[in-house]
Short mmCIF file of C-alpha atoms in Angstrom, two decimals:
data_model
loop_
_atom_site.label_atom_id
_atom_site.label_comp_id
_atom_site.label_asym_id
_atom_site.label_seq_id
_atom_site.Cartn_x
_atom_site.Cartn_y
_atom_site.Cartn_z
CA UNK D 96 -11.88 202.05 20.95
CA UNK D 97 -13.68 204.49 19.12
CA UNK D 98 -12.19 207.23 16.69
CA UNK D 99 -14.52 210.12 15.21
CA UNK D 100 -13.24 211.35 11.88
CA UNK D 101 -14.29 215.11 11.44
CA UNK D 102 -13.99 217.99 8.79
CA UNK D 103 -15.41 221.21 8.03
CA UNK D 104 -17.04 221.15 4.18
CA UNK D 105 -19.73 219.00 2.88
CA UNK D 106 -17.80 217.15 0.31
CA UNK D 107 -15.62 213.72 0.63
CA UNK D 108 -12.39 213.32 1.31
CA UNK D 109 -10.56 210.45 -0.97
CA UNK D 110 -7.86 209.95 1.57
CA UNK D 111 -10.34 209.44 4.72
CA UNK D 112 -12.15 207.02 1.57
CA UNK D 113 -8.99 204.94 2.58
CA UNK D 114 -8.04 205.13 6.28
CA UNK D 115 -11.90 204.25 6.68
CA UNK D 116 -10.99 201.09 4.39
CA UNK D 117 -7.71 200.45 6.18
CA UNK D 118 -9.48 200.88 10.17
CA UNK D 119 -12.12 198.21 8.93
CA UNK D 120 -10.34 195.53 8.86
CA UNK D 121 -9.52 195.76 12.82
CA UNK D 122 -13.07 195.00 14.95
CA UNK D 123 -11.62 196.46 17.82
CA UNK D 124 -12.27 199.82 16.08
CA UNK D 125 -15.22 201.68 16.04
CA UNK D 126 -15.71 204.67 13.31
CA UNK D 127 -17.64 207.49 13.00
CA UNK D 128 -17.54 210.54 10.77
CA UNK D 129 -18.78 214.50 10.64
CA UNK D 130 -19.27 216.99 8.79
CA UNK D 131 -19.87 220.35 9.69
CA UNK D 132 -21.53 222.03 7.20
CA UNK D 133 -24.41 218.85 7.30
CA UNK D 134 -24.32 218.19 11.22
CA UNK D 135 -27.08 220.86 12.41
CA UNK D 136 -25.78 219.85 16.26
CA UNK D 137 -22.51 219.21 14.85
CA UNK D 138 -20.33 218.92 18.60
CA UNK D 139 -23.40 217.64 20.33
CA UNK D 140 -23.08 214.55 17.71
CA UNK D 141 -19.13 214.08 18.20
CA UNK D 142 -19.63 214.25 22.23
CA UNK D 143 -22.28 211.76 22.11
CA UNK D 144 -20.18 209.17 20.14
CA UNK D 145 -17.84 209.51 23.18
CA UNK D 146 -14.69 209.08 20.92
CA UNK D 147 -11.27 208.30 22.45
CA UNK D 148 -9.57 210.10 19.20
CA UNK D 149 -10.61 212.55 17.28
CA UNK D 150 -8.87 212.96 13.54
CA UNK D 151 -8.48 215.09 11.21
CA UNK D 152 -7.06 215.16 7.38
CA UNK D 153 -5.73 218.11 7.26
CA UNK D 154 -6.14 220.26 3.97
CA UNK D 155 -4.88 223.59 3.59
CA UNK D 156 -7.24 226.59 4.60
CA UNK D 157 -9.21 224.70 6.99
CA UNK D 158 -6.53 225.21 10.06
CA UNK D 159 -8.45 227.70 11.55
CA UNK D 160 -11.28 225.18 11.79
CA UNK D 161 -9.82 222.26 12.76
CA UNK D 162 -7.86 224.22 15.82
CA UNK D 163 -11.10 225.24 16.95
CA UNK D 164 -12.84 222.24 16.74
CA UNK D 165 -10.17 220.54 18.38
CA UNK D 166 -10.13 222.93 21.54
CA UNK D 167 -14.03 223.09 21.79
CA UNK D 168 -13.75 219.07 21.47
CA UNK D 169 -11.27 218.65 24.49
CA UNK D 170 -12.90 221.20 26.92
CA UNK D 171 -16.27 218.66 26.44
CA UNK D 172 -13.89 215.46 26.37
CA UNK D 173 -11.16 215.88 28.65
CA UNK D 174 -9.70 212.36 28.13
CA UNK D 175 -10.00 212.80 23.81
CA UNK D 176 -6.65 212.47 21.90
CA UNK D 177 -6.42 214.59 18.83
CA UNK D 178 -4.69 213.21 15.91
CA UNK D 179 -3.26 215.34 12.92
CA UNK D 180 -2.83 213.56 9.29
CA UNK D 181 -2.82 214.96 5.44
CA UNK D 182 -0.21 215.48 3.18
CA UNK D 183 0.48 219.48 4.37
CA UNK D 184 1.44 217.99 8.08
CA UNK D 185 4.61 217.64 5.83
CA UNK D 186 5.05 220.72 4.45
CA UNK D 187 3.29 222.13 8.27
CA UNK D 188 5.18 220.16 10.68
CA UNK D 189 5.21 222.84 13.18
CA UNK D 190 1.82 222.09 13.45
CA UNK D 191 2.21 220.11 16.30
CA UNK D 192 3.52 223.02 18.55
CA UNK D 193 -0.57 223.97 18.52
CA UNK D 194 -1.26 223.05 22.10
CA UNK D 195 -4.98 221.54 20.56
CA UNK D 196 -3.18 218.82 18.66
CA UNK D 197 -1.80 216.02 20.71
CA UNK D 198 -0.62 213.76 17.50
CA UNK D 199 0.61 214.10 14.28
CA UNK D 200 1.11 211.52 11.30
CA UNK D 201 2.97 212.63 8.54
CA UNK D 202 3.02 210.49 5.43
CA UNK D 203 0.50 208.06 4.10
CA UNK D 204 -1.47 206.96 7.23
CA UNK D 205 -2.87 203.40 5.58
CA UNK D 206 -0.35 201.45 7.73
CA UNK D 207 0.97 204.25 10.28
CA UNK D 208 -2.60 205.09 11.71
CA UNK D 209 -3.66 201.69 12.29
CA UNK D 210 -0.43 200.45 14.17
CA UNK D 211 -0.43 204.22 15.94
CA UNK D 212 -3.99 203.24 17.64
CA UNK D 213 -3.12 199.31 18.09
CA UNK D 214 0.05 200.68 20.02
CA UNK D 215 -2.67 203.22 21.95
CA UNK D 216 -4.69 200.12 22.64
CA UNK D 217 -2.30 198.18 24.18
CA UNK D 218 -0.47 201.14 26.11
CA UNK D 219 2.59 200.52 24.51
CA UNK D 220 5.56 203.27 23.11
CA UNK D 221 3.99 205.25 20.05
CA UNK D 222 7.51 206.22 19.02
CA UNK D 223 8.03 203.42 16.66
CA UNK D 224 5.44 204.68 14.15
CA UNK D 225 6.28 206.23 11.15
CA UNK D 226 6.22 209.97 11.04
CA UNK D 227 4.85 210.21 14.55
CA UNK D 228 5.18 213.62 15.85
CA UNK D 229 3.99 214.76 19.50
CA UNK D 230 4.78 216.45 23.04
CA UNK D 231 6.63 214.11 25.47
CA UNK D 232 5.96 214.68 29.08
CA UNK D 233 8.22 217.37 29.70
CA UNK D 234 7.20 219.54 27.00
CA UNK D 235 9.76 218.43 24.34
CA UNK D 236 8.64 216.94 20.63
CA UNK D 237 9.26 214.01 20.00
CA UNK D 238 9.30 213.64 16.07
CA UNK D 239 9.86 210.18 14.32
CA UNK D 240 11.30 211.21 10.73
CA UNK D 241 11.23 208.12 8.90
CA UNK D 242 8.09 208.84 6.82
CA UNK D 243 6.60 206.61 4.87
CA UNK D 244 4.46 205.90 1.43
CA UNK D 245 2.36 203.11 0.56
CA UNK D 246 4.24 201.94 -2.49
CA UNK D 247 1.78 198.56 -3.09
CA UNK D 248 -1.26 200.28 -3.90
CA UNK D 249 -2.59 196.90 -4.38
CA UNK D 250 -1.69 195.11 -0.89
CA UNK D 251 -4.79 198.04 0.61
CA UNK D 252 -8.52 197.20 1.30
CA UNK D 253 -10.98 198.70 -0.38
CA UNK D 254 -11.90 202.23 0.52
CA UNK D 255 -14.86 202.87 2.63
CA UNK D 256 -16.98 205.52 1.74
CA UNK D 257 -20.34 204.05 3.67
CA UNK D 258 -19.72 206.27 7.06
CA UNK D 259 -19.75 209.51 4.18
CA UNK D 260 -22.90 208.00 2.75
CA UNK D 261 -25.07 208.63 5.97
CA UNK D 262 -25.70 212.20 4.79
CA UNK D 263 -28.35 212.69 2.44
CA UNK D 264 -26.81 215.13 0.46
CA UNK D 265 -23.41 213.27 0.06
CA UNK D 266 -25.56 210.10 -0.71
CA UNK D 267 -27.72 211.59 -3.62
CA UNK D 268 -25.47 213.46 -5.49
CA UNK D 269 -25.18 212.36 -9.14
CA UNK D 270 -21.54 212.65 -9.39
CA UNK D 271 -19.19 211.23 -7.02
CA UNK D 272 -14.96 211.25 -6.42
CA UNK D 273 -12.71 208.27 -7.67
CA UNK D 274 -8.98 208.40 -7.91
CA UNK D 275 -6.42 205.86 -9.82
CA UNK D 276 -3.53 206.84 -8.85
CA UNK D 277 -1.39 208.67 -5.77
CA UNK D 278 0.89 211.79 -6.40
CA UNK D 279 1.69 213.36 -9.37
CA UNK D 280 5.18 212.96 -11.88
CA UNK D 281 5.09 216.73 -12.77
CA UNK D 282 6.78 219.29 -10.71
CA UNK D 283 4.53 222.35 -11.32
CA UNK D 284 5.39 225.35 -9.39
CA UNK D 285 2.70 226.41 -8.01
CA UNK D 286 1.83 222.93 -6.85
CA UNK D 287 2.97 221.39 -3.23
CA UNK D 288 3.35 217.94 -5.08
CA UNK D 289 6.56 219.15 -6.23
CA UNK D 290 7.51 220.13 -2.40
CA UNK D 291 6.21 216.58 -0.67
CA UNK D 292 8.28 214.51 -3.13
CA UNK D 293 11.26 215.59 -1.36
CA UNK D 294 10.16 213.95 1.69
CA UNK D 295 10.47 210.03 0.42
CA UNK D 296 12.81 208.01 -1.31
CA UNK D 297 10.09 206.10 -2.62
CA UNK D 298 8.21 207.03 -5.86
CA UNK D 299 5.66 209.89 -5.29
CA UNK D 300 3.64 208.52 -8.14
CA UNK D 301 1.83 205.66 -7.95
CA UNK D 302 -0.97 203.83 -9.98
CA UNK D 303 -4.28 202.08 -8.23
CA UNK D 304 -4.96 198.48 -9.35
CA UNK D 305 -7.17 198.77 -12.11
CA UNK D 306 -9.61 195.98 -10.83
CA UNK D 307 -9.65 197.61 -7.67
CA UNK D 308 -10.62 200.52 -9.36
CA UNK D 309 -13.53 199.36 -11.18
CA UNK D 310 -14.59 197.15 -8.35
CA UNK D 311 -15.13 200.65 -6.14
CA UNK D 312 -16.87 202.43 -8.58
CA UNK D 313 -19.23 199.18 -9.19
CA UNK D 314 -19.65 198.56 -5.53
CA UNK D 315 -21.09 202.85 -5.26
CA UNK D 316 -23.20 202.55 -8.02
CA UNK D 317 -24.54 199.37 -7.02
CA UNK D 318 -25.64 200.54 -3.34
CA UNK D 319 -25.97 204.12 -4.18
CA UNK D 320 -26.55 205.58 -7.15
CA UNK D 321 -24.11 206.88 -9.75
CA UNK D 322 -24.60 208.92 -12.71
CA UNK D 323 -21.34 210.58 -14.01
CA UNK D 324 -17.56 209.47 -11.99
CA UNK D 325 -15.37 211.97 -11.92
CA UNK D 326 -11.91 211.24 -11.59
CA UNK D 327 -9.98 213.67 -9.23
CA UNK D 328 -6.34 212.82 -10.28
CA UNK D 329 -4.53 215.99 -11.08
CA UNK D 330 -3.42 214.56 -14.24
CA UNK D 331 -5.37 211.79 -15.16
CA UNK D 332 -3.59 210.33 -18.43
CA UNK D 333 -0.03 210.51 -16.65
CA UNK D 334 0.44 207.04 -17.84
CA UNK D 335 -1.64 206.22 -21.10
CA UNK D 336 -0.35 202.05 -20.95
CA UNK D 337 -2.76 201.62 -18.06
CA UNK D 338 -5.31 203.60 -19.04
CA UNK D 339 -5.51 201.73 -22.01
CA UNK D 340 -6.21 198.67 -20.26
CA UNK D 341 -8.56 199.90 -17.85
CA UNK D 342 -10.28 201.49 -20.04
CA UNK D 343 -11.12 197.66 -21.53
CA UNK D 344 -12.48 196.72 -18.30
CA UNK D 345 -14.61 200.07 -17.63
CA UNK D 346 -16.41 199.65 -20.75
CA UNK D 347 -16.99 195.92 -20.60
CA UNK D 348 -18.38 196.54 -16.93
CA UNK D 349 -20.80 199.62 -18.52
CA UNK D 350 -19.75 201.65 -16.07
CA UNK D 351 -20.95 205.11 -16.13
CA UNK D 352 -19.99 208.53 -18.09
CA UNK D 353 -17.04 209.83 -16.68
CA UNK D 354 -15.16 213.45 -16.18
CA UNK D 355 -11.24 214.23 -15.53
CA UNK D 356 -8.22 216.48 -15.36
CA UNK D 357 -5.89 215.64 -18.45
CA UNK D 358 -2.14 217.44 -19.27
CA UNK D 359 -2.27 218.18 -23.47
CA UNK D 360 1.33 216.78 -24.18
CA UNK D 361 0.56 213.05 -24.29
CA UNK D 362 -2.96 213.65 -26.62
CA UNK D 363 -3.39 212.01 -30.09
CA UNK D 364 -6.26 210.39 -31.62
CA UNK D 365 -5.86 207.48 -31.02
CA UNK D 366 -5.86 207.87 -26.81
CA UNK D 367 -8.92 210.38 -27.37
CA UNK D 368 -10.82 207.32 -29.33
CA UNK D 369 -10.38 205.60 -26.43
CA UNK D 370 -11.33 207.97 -24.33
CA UNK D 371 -14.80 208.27 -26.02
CA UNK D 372 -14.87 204.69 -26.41
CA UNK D 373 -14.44 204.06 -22.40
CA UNK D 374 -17.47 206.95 -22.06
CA UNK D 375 -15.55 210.04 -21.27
CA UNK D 376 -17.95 212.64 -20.47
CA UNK D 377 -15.74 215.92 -20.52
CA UNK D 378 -11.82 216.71 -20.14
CA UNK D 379 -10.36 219.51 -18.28
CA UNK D 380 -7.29 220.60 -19.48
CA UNK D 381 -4.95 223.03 -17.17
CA UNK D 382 -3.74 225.66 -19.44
CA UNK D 383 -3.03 227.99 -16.64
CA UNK D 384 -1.98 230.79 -19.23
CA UNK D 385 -1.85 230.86 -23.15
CA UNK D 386 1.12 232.85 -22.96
CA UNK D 387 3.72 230.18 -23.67
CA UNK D 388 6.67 232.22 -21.76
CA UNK D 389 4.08 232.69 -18.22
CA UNK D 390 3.76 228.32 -18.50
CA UNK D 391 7.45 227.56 -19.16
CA UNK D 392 9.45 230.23 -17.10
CA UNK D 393 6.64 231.22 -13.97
CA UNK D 394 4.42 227.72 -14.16
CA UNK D 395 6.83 224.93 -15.13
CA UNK D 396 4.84 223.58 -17.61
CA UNK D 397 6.84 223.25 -20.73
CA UNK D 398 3.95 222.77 -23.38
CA UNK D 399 3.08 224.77 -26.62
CA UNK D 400 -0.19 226.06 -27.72
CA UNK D 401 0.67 224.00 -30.57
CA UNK D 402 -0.08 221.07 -28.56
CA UNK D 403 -3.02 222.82 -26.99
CA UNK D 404 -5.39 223.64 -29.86
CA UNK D 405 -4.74 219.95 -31.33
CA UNK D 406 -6.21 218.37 -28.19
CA UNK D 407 -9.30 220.93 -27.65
CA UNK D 408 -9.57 220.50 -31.61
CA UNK D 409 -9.35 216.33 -30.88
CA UNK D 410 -11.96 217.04 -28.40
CA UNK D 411 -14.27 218.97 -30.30
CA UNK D 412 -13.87 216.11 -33.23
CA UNK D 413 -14.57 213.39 -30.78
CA UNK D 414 -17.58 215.69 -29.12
CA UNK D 415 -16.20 215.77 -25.83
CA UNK D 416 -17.14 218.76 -24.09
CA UNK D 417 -13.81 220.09 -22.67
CA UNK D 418 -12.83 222.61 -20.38
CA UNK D 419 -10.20 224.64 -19.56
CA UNK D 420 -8.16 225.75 -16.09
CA UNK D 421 -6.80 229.52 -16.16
CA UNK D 422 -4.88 231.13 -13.84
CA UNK D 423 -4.32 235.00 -13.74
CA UNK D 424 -1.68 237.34 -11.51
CA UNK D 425 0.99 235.40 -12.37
CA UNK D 426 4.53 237.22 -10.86
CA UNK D 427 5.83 239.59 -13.95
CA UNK D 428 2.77 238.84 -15.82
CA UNK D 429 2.07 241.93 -17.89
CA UNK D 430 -1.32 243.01 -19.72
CA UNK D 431 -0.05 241.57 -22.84
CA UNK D 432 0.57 238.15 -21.78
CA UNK D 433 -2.65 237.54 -19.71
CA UNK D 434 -4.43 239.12 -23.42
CA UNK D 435 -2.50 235.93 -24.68
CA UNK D 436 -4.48 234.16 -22.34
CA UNK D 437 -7.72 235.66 -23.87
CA UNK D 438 -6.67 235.05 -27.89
CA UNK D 439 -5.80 231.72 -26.68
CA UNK D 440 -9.08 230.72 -25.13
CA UNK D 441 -10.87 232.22 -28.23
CA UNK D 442 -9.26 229.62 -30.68
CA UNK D 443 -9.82 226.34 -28.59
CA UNK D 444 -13.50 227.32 -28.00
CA UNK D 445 -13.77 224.80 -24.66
CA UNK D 446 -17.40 223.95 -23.08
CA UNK D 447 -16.33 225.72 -20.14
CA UNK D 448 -13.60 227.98 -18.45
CA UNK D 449 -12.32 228.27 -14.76
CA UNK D 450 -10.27 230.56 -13.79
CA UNK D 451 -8.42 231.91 -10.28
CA UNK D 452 -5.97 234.65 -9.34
CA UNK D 453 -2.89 232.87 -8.31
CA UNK D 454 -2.28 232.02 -4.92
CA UNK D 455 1.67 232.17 -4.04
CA UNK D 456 1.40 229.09 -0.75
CA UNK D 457 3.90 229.17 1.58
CA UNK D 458 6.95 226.73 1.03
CA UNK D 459 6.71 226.26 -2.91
CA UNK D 460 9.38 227.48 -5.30
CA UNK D 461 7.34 229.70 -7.13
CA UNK D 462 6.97 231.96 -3.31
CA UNK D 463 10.62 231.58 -2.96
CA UNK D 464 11.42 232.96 -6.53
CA UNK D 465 8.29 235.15 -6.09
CA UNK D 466 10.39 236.99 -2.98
CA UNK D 467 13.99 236.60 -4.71
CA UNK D 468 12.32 239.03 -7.55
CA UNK D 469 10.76 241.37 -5.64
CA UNK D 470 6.90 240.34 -6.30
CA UNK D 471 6.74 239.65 -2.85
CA UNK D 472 8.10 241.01 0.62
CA UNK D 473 7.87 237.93 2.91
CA UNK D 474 6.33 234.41 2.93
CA UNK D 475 2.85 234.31 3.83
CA UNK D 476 1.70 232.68 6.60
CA UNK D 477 -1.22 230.06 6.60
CA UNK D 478 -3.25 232.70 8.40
CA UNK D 479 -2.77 235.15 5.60
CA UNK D 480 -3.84 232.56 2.84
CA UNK D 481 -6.98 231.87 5.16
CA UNK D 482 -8.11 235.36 5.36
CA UNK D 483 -7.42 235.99 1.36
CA UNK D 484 -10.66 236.78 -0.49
CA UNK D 485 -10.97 237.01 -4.15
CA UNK D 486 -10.34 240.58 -4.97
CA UNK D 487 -7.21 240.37 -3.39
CA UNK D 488 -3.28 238.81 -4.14
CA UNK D 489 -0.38 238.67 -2.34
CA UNK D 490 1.98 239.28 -5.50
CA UNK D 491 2.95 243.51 -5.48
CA UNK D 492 3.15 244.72 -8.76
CA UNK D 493 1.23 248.31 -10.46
CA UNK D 494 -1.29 245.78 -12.77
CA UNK D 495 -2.18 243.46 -10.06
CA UNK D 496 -5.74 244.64 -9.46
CA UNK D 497 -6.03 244.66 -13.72
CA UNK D 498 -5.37 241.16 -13.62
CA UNK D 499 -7.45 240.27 -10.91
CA UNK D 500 -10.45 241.88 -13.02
CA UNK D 501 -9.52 239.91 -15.94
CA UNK D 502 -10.25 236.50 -13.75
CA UNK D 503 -13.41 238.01 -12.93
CA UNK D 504 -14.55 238.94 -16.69
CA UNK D 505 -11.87 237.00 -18.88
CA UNK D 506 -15.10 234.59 -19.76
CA UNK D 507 -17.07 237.85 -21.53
CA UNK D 508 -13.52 238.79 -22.81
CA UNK D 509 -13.84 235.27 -24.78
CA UNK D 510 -17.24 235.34 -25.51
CA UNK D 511 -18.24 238.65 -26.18
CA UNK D 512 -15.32 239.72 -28.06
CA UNK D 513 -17.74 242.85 -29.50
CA UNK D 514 -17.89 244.56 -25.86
CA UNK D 515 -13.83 244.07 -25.67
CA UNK D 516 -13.85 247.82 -25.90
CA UNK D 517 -16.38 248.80 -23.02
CA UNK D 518 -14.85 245.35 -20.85
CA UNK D 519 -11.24 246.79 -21.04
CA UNK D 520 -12.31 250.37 -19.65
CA UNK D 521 -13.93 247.98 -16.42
CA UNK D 522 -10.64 246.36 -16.04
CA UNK D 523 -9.43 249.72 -14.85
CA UNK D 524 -12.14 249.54 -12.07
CA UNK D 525 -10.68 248.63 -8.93
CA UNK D 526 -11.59 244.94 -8.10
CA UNK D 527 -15.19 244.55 -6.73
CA UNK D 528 -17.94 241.93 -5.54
CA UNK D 529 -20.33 242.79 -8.12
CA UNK D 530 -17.69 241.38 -10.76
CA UNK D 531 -17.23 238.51 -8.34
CA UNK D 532 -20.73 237.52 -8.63
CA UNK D 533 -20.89 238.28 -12.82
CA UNK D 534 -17.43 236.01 -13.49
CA UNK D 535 -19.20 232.35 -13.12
CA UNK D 536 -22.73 233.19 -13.77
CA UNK D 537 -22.42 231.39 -16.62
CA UNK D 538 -21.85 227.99 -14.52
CA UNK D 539 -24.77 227.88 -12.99
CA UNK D 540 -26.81 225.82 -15.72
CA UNK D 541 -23.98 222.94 -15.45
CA UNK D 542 -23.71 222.97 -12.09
CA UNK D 543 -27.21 221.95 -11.54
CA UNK D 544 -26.73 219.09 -14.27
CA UNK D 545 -24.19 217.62 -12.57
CA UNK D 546 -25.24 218.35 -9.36
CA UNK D 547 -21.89 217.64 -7.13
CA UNK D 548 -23.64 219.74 -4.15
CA UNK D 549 -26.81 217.13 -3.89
CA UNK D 550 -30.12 218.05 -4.94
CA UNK D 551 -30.94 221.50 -4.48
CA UNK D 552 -33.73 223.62 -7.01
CA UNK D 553 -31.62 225.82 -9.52
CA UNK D 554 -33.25 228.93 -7.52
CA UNK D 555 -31.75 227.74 -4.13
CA UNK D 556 -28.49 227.10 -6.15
CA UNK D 557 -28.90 230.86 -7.70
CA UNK D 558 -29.25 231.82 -3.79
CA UNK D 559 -26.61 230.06 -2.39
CA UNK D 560 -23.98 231.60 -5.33
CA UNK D 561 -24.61 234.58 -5.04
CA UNK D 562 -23.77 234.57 -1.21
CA UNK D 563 -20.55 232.81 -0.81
CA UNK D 564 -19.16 235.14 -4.11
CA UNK D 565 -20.84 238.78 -2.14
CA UNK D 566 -19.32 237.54 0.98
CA UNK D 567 -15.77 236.05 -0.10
#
């Protein structure tokens, strides 16, 4: 049997890491993976492999993609099963309407995928797997709503990132993706974590083994090269007892530098000591807004610049570089508040600063609430969020496109607080691609350090920014 794993971007995919992992351990399988963006004769590849399924891990914004790869897959393979899986097939289950997709897996797919194809194998009923959804014969859908999580982390192989690995650019890049843990224990509203852990009974949250762990990042720098890990965990100190004793092991293995995604409420000196200790490269912190009302009320994120400026200043102390996540456009938001933003960002002085105009995704309470006020009309549909670009948001109110232009220049607002004067009269310029290219100019020189899109010169890299923000 032989299943093709595909996606659209040239980047890797922690949860394929895993199913890749979990479909190793049964011979009878045979794996391949693409990736558009690096496949030059990207279908010619898949047809040649001859799969019998064809899967995809479905994030959100690539549906357009993966419903035309699908169809362009089955008029060359007439006999090829399409299979749906990623966590917004729960939040998407109409999904499988989409006459291109023949299966879809909702919930964690470690165990559910590989007793969905032994089942195929044998030709035996499919309806017995968790969170199977498809079309039966006579055009009804069949759904099977007993979802499931992996709760023992531990009880899984070892991902398998090897099939990823066969691209060049993937293979060389000086950074590369590690998680330790599954879920998040915040309910942000903005966030679809706090919609999918509705779905199980089961904790949402759950931590990696710590050996296993350490044993992945060893076995990627052993066979390929690794200079900085960065940890993609949404919240990466959610539970400070195991860090502490992983960090113990990550140090005594010298394994390398590492970056990550921290929440400011659990910070003190003694867990940023560690930190250093362990190697911690740089921190990003999600501030989202410095306008303490915006995080509570809009964001759900009940945390004070109080506790802000001590862990940028613990940062600083330590000589972490740190960095900071902004969001702008925020439903009721007024000038004032996102200024709050900007008097914030000059106190903590972080290394870096990223910031986005707030996307309101369909099904999360912050859209709901967004509607019941009035800052929105309807629900947006995936196909709206798709076609967004970044001069545009789907929250109506008369300083929307003022907002939008502080994302774009809120960096200079920081930095250059002696052209405040001559920034604020741009503000009032209607949103525009020149200030899409100006906003992260200043990234450039630590993107090519750390190099997470292979290695490219810092002129092709120049190049290659300055198209995707003209045309987007």
């Amino acid at each position: 049997m032989k299943v093709a794993f595909i996606q659209r971007d040239a980047y890797e995919k922690i949860g394929v890491h895993q199913l890749l992992g979990c479909l190793k351990t049964h011979p009878y399988i045979e794996c391949d993976l693409f990736v558009k963006e690096l496949e030059p004769n990207f279908y010619d590849q898949i047809i040649a492999f001859q799969p019998d399924y064809i899967l995809y891990s479905l994030l959100i914004g690539e549906e357009s993609f993966m419903l035309k790869s699908f169809e362009q897959l089955k008029l060359n393979l007439p006999k090829v099963k399409t299979v749906l899986g990623g966590p917004f097939t729960l939040v998407f289950p109409e999904i499988i309407k989409k006459t291109q997709v023949d299966f879809v897996i909702r919930g964690d797919g470690d165990h559910s995928l590989p007793q969905f194809l032994h089942l195929c194998n044998k030709g035996e009923s499919i309806k017995c797997v968790p969170g199977i959804s498809f079309k039966e014969t006579n055009g009804d859908i069949f759904t099977n709503n007993n979802i499931k999580l992996t709760s023992d982390l531990q009880s899984l192989p070892d991902p398998d990132r090897d099939l990823y690995y066969k691209y060049n650019e993937l293979r060389t890049n000086d950074t590369k993706i590690f998680i330790i843990s599954r879920g998040c224990p915040y309910r942000c509203t903005y966030c679809y974590n706090a919609e999918l852990k509705s779905f199980f009974d089961s904790p949402y949250w759950r931590m990696r083994d710590d050996e296993a762990v350490c044993r992945e990042i060893e076995y990627v720098k052993d066979n390929y090269g690794l200079k900085w890990v960065h940890f993609q965990d949404g919240t990466f100190n959610a539970n400070v007892k195991w860090l502490k004793s992983f960090f113990v092991k990550y140090k005594n293995r010298n394994l390398p530098p590492f970056l990550c995604n921290c929440r400011v409420e659990t910070i003190d000196e003694e867990f940023i000591s560690f930190m250093k200790d362990a190697g911690c490269e740089r921190i990003t912190f999600g501030i989202q807004s410095g306008n303490q009302e915006i995080r509570a009320r809009v964001a759900g994120r009940r945390m004070s610049n109080e506790q802000i400026e001590n862990a940028f200043k613990l940062c600083h102390e330590y000589k972490i570089r740190v960095g900071a996540d902004i969001i702008f456009g925020w439903p009721g938001e007024t000038r004032e508040q996102a200024m709050d933003t900007i008097r914030l960002c000059r106190q903590i002085k972080a290394s870096t600063y990223h910031s986005n105009v707030l996307i309101p995704y369909p099904g999360l309470s912050l859209t709901r609430d967004s509607i019941n006020k009035g800052y929105m009309d309807h629900e947006p549909s995936l196909e709206e969020i798709s076609k967004l670009t970044k001069n545009k948001s789907l929250v109506q109110q008369d300083n929307i496109n003022l907002l939008i232009n502080m994302d774009k220049l809120f960096y200079y607002m920081i930095k250059l607080p002696w052209l405040v004067i001559m920034l604020k009269l741009l503000l009032r310029i209607p949103p525009n691609r020149i200030f899409n290219i100006v906003k992260n100019l200043h990234l450039l020189k630590r993107n090519l350090k750390y190099n997470t899109t292979g290695n490219i010169t810092y002129l092709d890299l120049i190049k290659s920014y300055i198209k995707f923000n003209w045309n987007n």
